[in-house]
């Protein structure tokens, strides 16, 4: 007997950043992200019944077996109680592919672990009634922290925040009552540099343990999450931009002031940011930027001004970019059982 499942989950871009963790992938502060749409990972899982209890897991990324991510996936799957019976009773063949190019400044571990956690949870038959997203978000977090936010859209909150009902360090929750201005947000991902990251995010998180500014950073991020929640309800774009841009620079300021300090932004990053600020000042249009842990710039704007933004990118930015990926706010992912037949 074999069973086949598929899942398709998007990446997300944090507006308020998660940077610093404790315990088993728990965040030192709350974070809030916009879920993407076109940048996703598709995973298919074939479960083939076996008699021998020996672990048999195969993993293919875009058709080939890459040892680096395989080790991480294997450790992850074996480490979760929820998947124990599945691993014991079935050979698991997992194939994963991304809709976006590697090193494009899109968090591929977020979409990958969201899809992998969802597909394995669905196959494991350990879902508590009405709690699929909560369970899958928790399991995805154990693979990659930011992955837990890819289950809801257009915005998702992760981390315990005083006064915010149901908020938790264990899993993300959807942001409710979002103003219509923010429901149609677009994200033009401006690729300044597509070379592989020099310092991993896990290294960055660990450097927050002895960071001299850590306590202030965690307080500030929690405050920014609360303010962002109220901005998303009221539709106040000016404050949305203010918080988002300050958060992006705070994240990079943490990297630059860690004990082992480092710089991920490039001269092209600064040039593109300055052009965005100039364009906003001249036109008064509602747009702003954010950065992930890398040199590429995410330009955020409502769909109503997409024509002006496309022209701006083509005319004023294109020479400084490798490429642009046009994405928009999405609503999360899907997981399906596609077949249940004889092998
Ligand atoms: O999920 P991780 O462990 O790869 O960390 C992600 C950290 C940032 O992308 C920089 C910020 C965030 O909140 O997504």
Short mmCIF file of C-alpha atoms and ligand atoms in Angstrom, two decimals:
data_model
loop_
_atom_site.label_atom_id
_atom_site.label_comp_id
_atom_site.label_asym_id
_atom_site.label_seq_id
_atom_site.Cartn_x
_atom_site.Cartn_y
_atom_site.Cartn_z
CA UNK A 1 0.00 0.00 0.00
CA UNK A 2 1.21 3.48 -0.66
CA UNK A 3 -0.20 6.92 0.06
CA UNK A 4 0.65 10.17 -1.71
CA UNK A 5 0.34 13.68 -0.28
CA UNK A 6 1.24 17.08 -1.67
CA UNK A 7 1.64 20.47 -0.06
CA UNK A 8 2.27 23.96 -1.39
CA UNK A 9 3.29 26.62 1.14
CA UNK A 10 4.60 30.15 0.63
CA UNK A 11 7.52 31.99 2.15
CA UNK A 12 6.97 35.11 4.25
CA UNK A 13 8.75 38.38 4.85
CA UNK A 14 8.99 39.66 8.42
CA UNK A 15 7.99 43.26 9.04
CA UNK A 16 8.92 42.95 12.72
CA UNK A 17 11.91 40.63 12.87
CA UNK A 18 12.61 37.48 14.83
CA UNK A 19 16.28 37.63 15.78
CA UNK A 20 17.42 35.69 18.84
CA UNK A 21 16.05 32.43 20.24
CA UNK A 22 16.00 30.24 23.35
CA UNK A 23 15.17 26.61 24.20
CA UNK A 24 13.87 24.54 21.31
CA UNK A 25 13.51 27.18 18.59
CA UNK A 26 11.50 29.58 20.74
CA UNK A 27 11.71 33.30 19.91
CA UNK A 28 13.16 35.91 22.28
CA UNK A 29 10.63 38.40 20.91
CA UNK A 30 7.39 38.40 18.96
CA UNK A 31 7.55 38.87 15.19
CA UNK A 32 5.00 39.77 12.54
CA UNK A 33 5.19 38.93 8.85
CA UNK A 34 3.48 39.30 5.52
CA UNK A 35 2.80 35.98 3.83
CA UNK A 36 3.93 35.80 0.21
CA UNK A 37 2.13 34.20 -2.69
CA UNK A 38 4.31 33.44 -5.72
CA UNK A 39 7.38 32.42 -3.71
CA UNK A 40 6.44 28.96 -2.51
CA UNK A 41 7.74 25.42 -2.00
CA UNK A 42 5.88 22.40 -3.36
CA UNK A 43 6.45 19.10 -1.61
CA UNK A 44 5.21 15.66 -2.50
CA UNK A 45 5.40 12.77 -0.08
CA UNK A 46 5.05 9.11 -1.02
CA UNK A 47 4.57 6.76 1.93
CA UNK A 48 5.27 3.10 1.08
CA UNK A 49 4.29 0.49 3.68
CA UNK A 50 7.26 -1.48 5.08
CA UNK A 51 7.67 -4.32 7.59
CA UNK A 52 11.21 -3.58 8.80
CA UNK A 53 11.29 -0.79 11.49
CA UNK A 54 14.56 0.60 10.08
CA UNK A 55 14.30 4.29 9.09
CA UNK A 56 14.06 4.78 5.31
CA UNK A 57 13.73 8.37 4.21
CA UNK A 58 14.67 9.70 0.77
CA UNK A 59 14.78 13.39 -0.01
CA UNK A 60 15.06 14.99 -3.45
CA UNK A 61 15.45 18.70 -3.97
CA UNK A 62 14.54 19.75 -7.51
CA UNK A 63 15.24 16.23 -8.69
CA UNK A 64 18.60 15.63 -7.01
CA UNK A 65 19.76 14.37 -3.63
CA UNK A 66 21.65 17.18 -1.89
CA UNK A 67 23.42 15.96 1.26
CA UNK A 68 23.43 19.35 3.06
CA UNK A 69 19.68 19.87 3.45
CA UNK A 70 19.06 16.09 3.62
CA UNK A 71 20.87 15.81 6.97
CA UNK A 72 18.82 18.67 8.39
CA UNK A 73 15.53 17.17 7.13
CA UNK A 74 16.41 13.72 8.43
CA UNK A 75 17.28 15.03 11.91
CA UNK A 76 14.09 17.07 11.88
CA UNK A 77 11.77 14.19 10.91
CA UNK A 78 13.31 11.71 13.34
CA UNK A 79 13.16 14.29 16.13
CA UNK A 80 9.34 14.73 16.14
CA UNK A 81 7.09 12.38 18.16
CA UNK A 82 4.18 13.13 15.82
CA UNK A 83 6.04 11.48 12.93
CA UNK A 84 7.33 8.47 14.86
CA UNK A 85 4.68 5.96 13.70
CA UNK A 86 4.89 7.18 10.12
CA UNK A 87 8.68 6.73 10.07
CA UNK A 88 8.39 3.27 11.66
CA UNK A 89 5.71 1.95 9.28
CA UNK A 90 6.56 3.59 5.96
CA UNK A 91 9.42 4.34 3.60
CA UNK A 92 9.13 8.08 3.01
CA UNK A 93 10.04 9.60 -0.36
CA UNK A 94 10.00 13.38 -0.22
CA UNK A 95 10.48 15.63 -3.25
CA UNK A 96 10.67 19.37 -2.88
CA UNK A 97 10.92 22.24 -5.35
CA UNK A 98 10.82 26.00 -5.07
CA UNK A 99 9.01 28.42 -7.36
CA UNK A 100 11.85 30.93 -6.95
CA UNK A 101 15.58 30.81 -7.70
CA UNK A 102 18.06 29.80 -5.03
CA UNK A 103 19.75 32.71 -3.19
CA UNK A 104 17.09 35.15 -4.36
CA UNK A 105 16.81 36.68 -0.91
CA UNK A 106 13.64 34.74 -0.21
CA UNK A 107 13.56 32.64 2.94
CA UNK A 108 13.44 29.19 1.33
CA UNK A 109 13.64 27.39 4.68
CA UNK A 110 10.38 29.11 5.71
CA UNK A 111 8.36 27.77 2.77
CA UNK A 112 10.20 24.43 2.75
CA UNK A 113 9.63 23.62 6.42
CA UNK A 114 6.02 24.86 6.30
CA UNK A 115 5.32 22.47 3.41
CA UNK A 116 7.30 19.57 4.89
CA UNK A 117 5.66 19.91 8.33
CA UNK A 118 2.19 20.17 6.76
CA UNK A 119 2.61 17.15 4.48
CA UNK A 120 4.08 14.94 7.22
CA UNK A 121 1.44 15.98 9.74
CA UNK A 122 -1.32 15.21 7.23
CA UNK A 123 0.22 11.79 6.51
CA UNK A 124 0.82 10.99 10.18
CA UNK A 125 -2.86 10.98 11.15
CA UNK A 126 -2.12 12.65 14.49
CA UNK A 127 -4.14 15.80 13.83
CA UNK A 128 -6.29 17.09 16.68
CA UNK A 129 -9.76 18.17 15.49
CA UNK A 130 -9.78 21.76 14.22
CA UNK A 131 -6.12 22.29 15.09
CA UNK A 132 -4.26 21.44 11.89
CA UNK A 133 -2.74 24.90 11.38
CA UNK A 134 -1.74 25.31 15.00
CA UNK A 135 -0.07 21.89 15.08
CA UNK A 136 1.59 22.30 11.68
CA UNK A 137 2.81 25.80 12.57
CA UNK A 138 4.39 24.45 15.77
CA UNK A 139 6.05 21.58 13.89
CA UNK A 140 7.29 23.90 11.13
CA UNK A 141 8.83 26.18 13.79
CA UNK A 142 10.96 23.28 15.00
CA UNK A 143 12.48 23.07 11.49
CA UNK A 144 12.94 26.80 10.91
CA UNK A 145 11.52 29.48 13.21
CA UNK A 146 10.11 31.80 10.55
CA UNK A 147 8.36 28.84 8.82
CA UNK A 148 5.67 28.84 11.53
CA UNK A 149 4.31 32.14 10.15
CA UNK A 150 3.58 30.77 6.64
CA UNK A 151 0.26 29.17 7.62
CA UNK A 152 -1.86 32.32 7.64
CA UNK A 153 -2.19 35.42 5.54
CA UNK A 154 -1.98 38.18 4.66
CA UNK A 155 -0.27 38.74 8.05
CA UNK A 156 0.81 36.42 10.80
CA UNK A 157 2.07 36.92 14.36
CA UNK A 158 4.42 34.61 16.23
CA UNK A 159 5.43 34.99 19.86
CA UNK A 160 3.71 35.61 23.18
CA UNK A 161 2.59 39.22 23.41
CA UNK A 162 0.95 40.55 26.55
CA UNK A 163 -2.66 41.49 25.86
CA UNK A 164 -2.85 39.59 22.55
CA UNK A 165 -5.22 36.65 22.92
CA UNK A 166 -3.91 33.24 21.76
CA UNK A 167 -0.44 34.59 20.94
CA UNK A 168 2.24 31.99 21.66
CA UNK A 169 5.95 31.31 21.41
CA UNK A 170 5.09 27.79 20.21
CA UNK A 171 3.20 28.67 17.01
CA UNK A 172 1.96 31.58 14.93
CA UNK A 173 -1.58 32.97 14.75
CA UNK A 174 -3.33 34.96 12.02
CA UNK A 175 -3.58 38.75 12.35
CA UNK A 176 -7.32 39.58 12.41
CA UNK A 177 -9.16 42.71 11.23
CA UNK A 178 -6.64 43.89 8.65
CA UNK A 179 -7.54 47.19 6.97
CA UNK A 180 -8.27 46.94 3.22
CA UNK A 181 -5.20 49.09 2.36
CA UNK A 182 -2.97 46.28 3.61
CA UNK A 183 -4.89 43.33 2.18
CA UNK A 184 -3.58 44.04 -1.32
CA UNK A 185 0.07 44.63 -0.46
CA UNK A 186 2.66 43.87 -3.11
CA UNK A 187 6.32 42.96 -2.58
CA UNK A 188 8.82 43.65 -5.37
CA UNK A 189 11.93 41.75 -4.33
CA UNK A 190 14.85 43.75 -5.69
CA UNK A 191 17.80 41.39 -6.11
CA UNK A 192 20.99 43.37 -5.56
CA UNK A 193 23.23 40.35 -5.03
CA UNK A 194 22.41 36.68 -5.51
CA UNK A 195 25.56 35.12 -4.10
CA UNK A 196 25.13 32.68 -1.16
CA UNK A 197 24.83 34.13 2.34
CA UNK A 198 28.18 34.47 4.17
CA UNK A 199 26.76 34.12 7.68
CA UNK A 200 23.81 31.83 8.40
CA UNK A 201 20.73 32.98 10.31
CA UNK A 202 21.38 30.35 12.99
CA UNK A 203 24.78 31.94 13.62
CA UNK A 204 23.09 35.36 13.79
CA UNK A 205 20.47 34.11 16.28
CA UNK A 206 23.18 32.61 18.48
CA UNK A 207 25.15 35.87 18.52
CA UNK A 208 22.13 37.54 20.18
CA UNK A 209 22.83 35.43 23.30
CA UNK A 210 25.70 37.70 24.35
CA UNK A 211 24.69 40.79 22.45
CA UNK A 212 25.12 43.97 24.51
CA UNK A 213 21.88 45.44 23.09
CA UNK A 214 19.80 42.23 23.27
CA UNK A 215 17.41 43.18 26.08
CA UNK A 216 16.58 46.54 24.48
CA UNK A 217 16.14 44.91 21.08
CA UNK A 218 13.68 42.29 22.36
CA UNK A 219 11.65 44.99 24.20
CA UNK A 220 11.62 47.21 21.13
CA UNK A 221 10.48 44.39 18.81
CA UNK A 222 7.59 43.46 21.12
CA UNK A 223 6.53 47.11 21.24
CA UNK A 224 6.77 47.29 17.44
CA UNK A 225 4.58 44.18 17.10
CA UNK A 226 1.88 45.77 19.24
CA UNK A 227 2.07 49.02 17.28
CA UNK A 228 2.04 47.13 13.98
CA UNK A 229 -1.10 45.25 15.02
CA UNK A 230 -2.90 48.53 15.58
CA UNK A 231 -1.49 50.07 12.36
CA UNK A 232 -2.72 47.05 10.35
CA UNK A 233 -6.21 47.62 11.76
CA UNK A 234 -6.29 51.40 11.24
CA UNK A 235 -4.76 51.52 7.74
CA UNK A 236 -2.09 54.08 8.74
CA UNK A 237 0.51 53.61 5.99
CA UNK A 238 2.89 56.24 7.32
CA UNK A 239 3.38 54.36 10.58
CA UNK A 240 3.46 51.02 8.75
CA UNK A 241 6.43 52.35 6.75
CA UNK A 242 8.06 53.88 9.83
CA UNK A 243 7.97 50.65 11.86
CA UNK A 244 8.88 48.40 8.91
CA UNK A 245 11.95 50.38 7.86
CA UNK A 246 13.21 50.88 11.42
CA UNK A 247 12.84 47.13 12.01
CA UNK A 248 14.87 46.30 8.87
CA UNK A 249 17.68 48.58 9.97
CA UNK A 250 17.52 47.31 13.58
CA UNK A 251 18.00 43.73 12.36
CA UNK A 252 21.12 44.73 10.42
CA UNK A 253 22.31 46.94 13.31
CA UNK A 254 22.26 43.81 15.50
CA UNK A 255 24.49 42.00 13.00
CA UNK A 256 26.86 44.96 12.79
CA UNK A 257 27.21 45.20 16.58
CA UNK A 258 27.43 41.48 17.50
CA UNK A 259 30.65 40.33 19.10
CA UNK A 260 31.53 38.65 15.79
CA UNK A 261 30.19 41.57 13.79
CA UNK A 262 29.39 41.34 10.10
CA UNK A 263 27.78 43.23 7.27
CA UNK A 264 25.25 41.68 4.88
CA UNK A 265 24.14 44.85 3.15
CA UNK A 266 26.11 45.89 0.06
CA UNK A 267 26.69 49.28 -1.54
CA UNK A 268 23.87 48.37 -3.98
CA UNK A 269 21.51 47.87 -1.02
CA UNK A 270 22.16 51.40 0.23
CA UNK A 271 21.83 52.87 -3.26
CA UNK A 272 18.46 51.17 -3.83
CA UNK A 273 17.15 52.24 -0.40
CA UNK A 274 18.16 55.85 -1.06
CA UNK A 275 16.41 55.81 -4.44
CA UNK A 276 13.24 54.46 -2.79
CA UNK A 277 13.32 57.23 -0.18
CA UNK A 278 13.89 59.87 -2.87
CA UNK A 279 11.03 58.54 -5.00
CA UNK A 280 8.70 58.47 -1.98
CA UNK A 281 9.61 62.04 -1.04
CA UNK A 282 9.05 63.31 -4.59
CA UNK A 283 5.78 61.49 -5.25
CA UNK A 284 4.26 61.09 -1.77
CA UNK A 285 3.29 57.53 -2.75
CA UNK A 286 2.68 54.95 0.00
CA UNK A 287 5.64 52.60 -0.30
CA UNK A 288 8.43 51.42 1.95
CA UNK A 289 11.24 48.89 2.11
CA UNK A 290 12.34 46.05 4.30
CA UNK A 291 15.36 43.71 4.34
CA UNK A 292 15.70 40.08 5.28
CA UNK A 293 19.02 38.67 6.51
CA UNK A 294 20.75 39.55 3.24
CA UNK A 295 21.52 42.37 0.80
CA UNK A 296 18.28 42.30 -1.21
CA UNK A 297 15.54 44.89 -0.77
CA UNK A 298 11.82 44.13 -0.46
CA UNK A 299 9.78 47.06 -1.77
CA UNK A 300 6.27 47.03 -0.25
CA UNK A 301 3.31 48.95 -1.72
CA UNK A 302 -0.46 48.60 -2.20
CA UNK A 303 -1.72 47.15 -5.52
CA UNK A 304 -3.37 50.51 -6.34
CA UNK A 305 0.02 52.07 -7.21
CA UNK A 306 1.60 49.08 -8.97
CA UNK A 307 1.89 50.87 -12.35
CA UNK A 308 3.87 53.79 -10.90
CA UNK A 309 6.08 51.40 -8.93
CA UNK A 310 6.84 49.22 -11.97
CA UNK A 311 7.84 52.30 -13.96
CA UNK A 312 10.03 53.51 -11.09
CA UNK A 313 11.79 50.13 -10.86
CA UNK A 314 12.37 49.93 -14.63
CA UNK A 315 13.58 53.53 -14.99
CA UNK A 316 15.47 54.27 -11.78
CA UNK A 317 16.56 50.97 -10.24
CA UNK A 318 17.01 48.39 -12.93
CA UNK A 319 20.70 49.13 -13.65
CA UNK A 320 21.59 48.36 -10.04
CA UNK A 321 19.67 45.08 -9.90
CA UNK A 322 20.32 41.49 -10.95
CA UNK A 323 16.60 40.88 -11.24
CA UNK A 324 13.20 41.62 -9.69
CA UNK A 325 10.65 39.13 -8.39
CA UNK A 326 7.14 40.55 -8.20
CA UNK A 327 5.18 38.99 -5.37
CA UNK A 328 2.16 39.92 -3.27
CA UNK A 329 0.44 39.16 0.01
CA UNK A 330 -1.05 35.68 0.09
CA UNK A 331 -3.24 33.63 2.35
CA UNK A 332 -1.10 30.60 3.29
CA UNK A 333 -0.83 27.12 1.84
CA UNK A 334 -2.66 23.91 1.10
CA UNK A 335 -2.06 20.24 1.73
CA UNK A 336 -3.84 17.35 -0.02
CA UNK A 337 -4.03 13.60 -0.01
CA UNK A 338 -3.90 12.69 -3.70
CA UNK A 339 -3.95 8.94 -3.76
CA UNK A 340 -4.31 5.84 -1.64
CA UNK A 341 -3.68 2.72 -3.66
CA UNK A 342 -1.79 -0.53 -4.04
CA UNK A 343 1.91 -0.15 -4.75
O1 LIG B 1 13.72 31.19 10.58
P1 LIG B 1 15.17 31.45 10.67
O2 LIG B 1 15.82 30.73 11.81
O3 LIG B 1 15.85 31.25 9.36
O4 LIG B 1 15.37 33.01 11.04
C1 LIG B 1 14.81 34.03 10.26
C2 LIG B 1 15.29 35.36 10.68
C3 LIG B 1 14.87 36.51 9.77
O5 LIG B 1 14.49 36.05 8.49
C4 LIG B 1 16.06 37.43 9.60
C5 LIG B 1 13.76 37.35 10.38
C6 LIG B 1 12.38 36.75 10.39
O6 LIG B 1 11.65 37.04 11.35
O7 LIG B 1 12.00 36.07 9.43
#
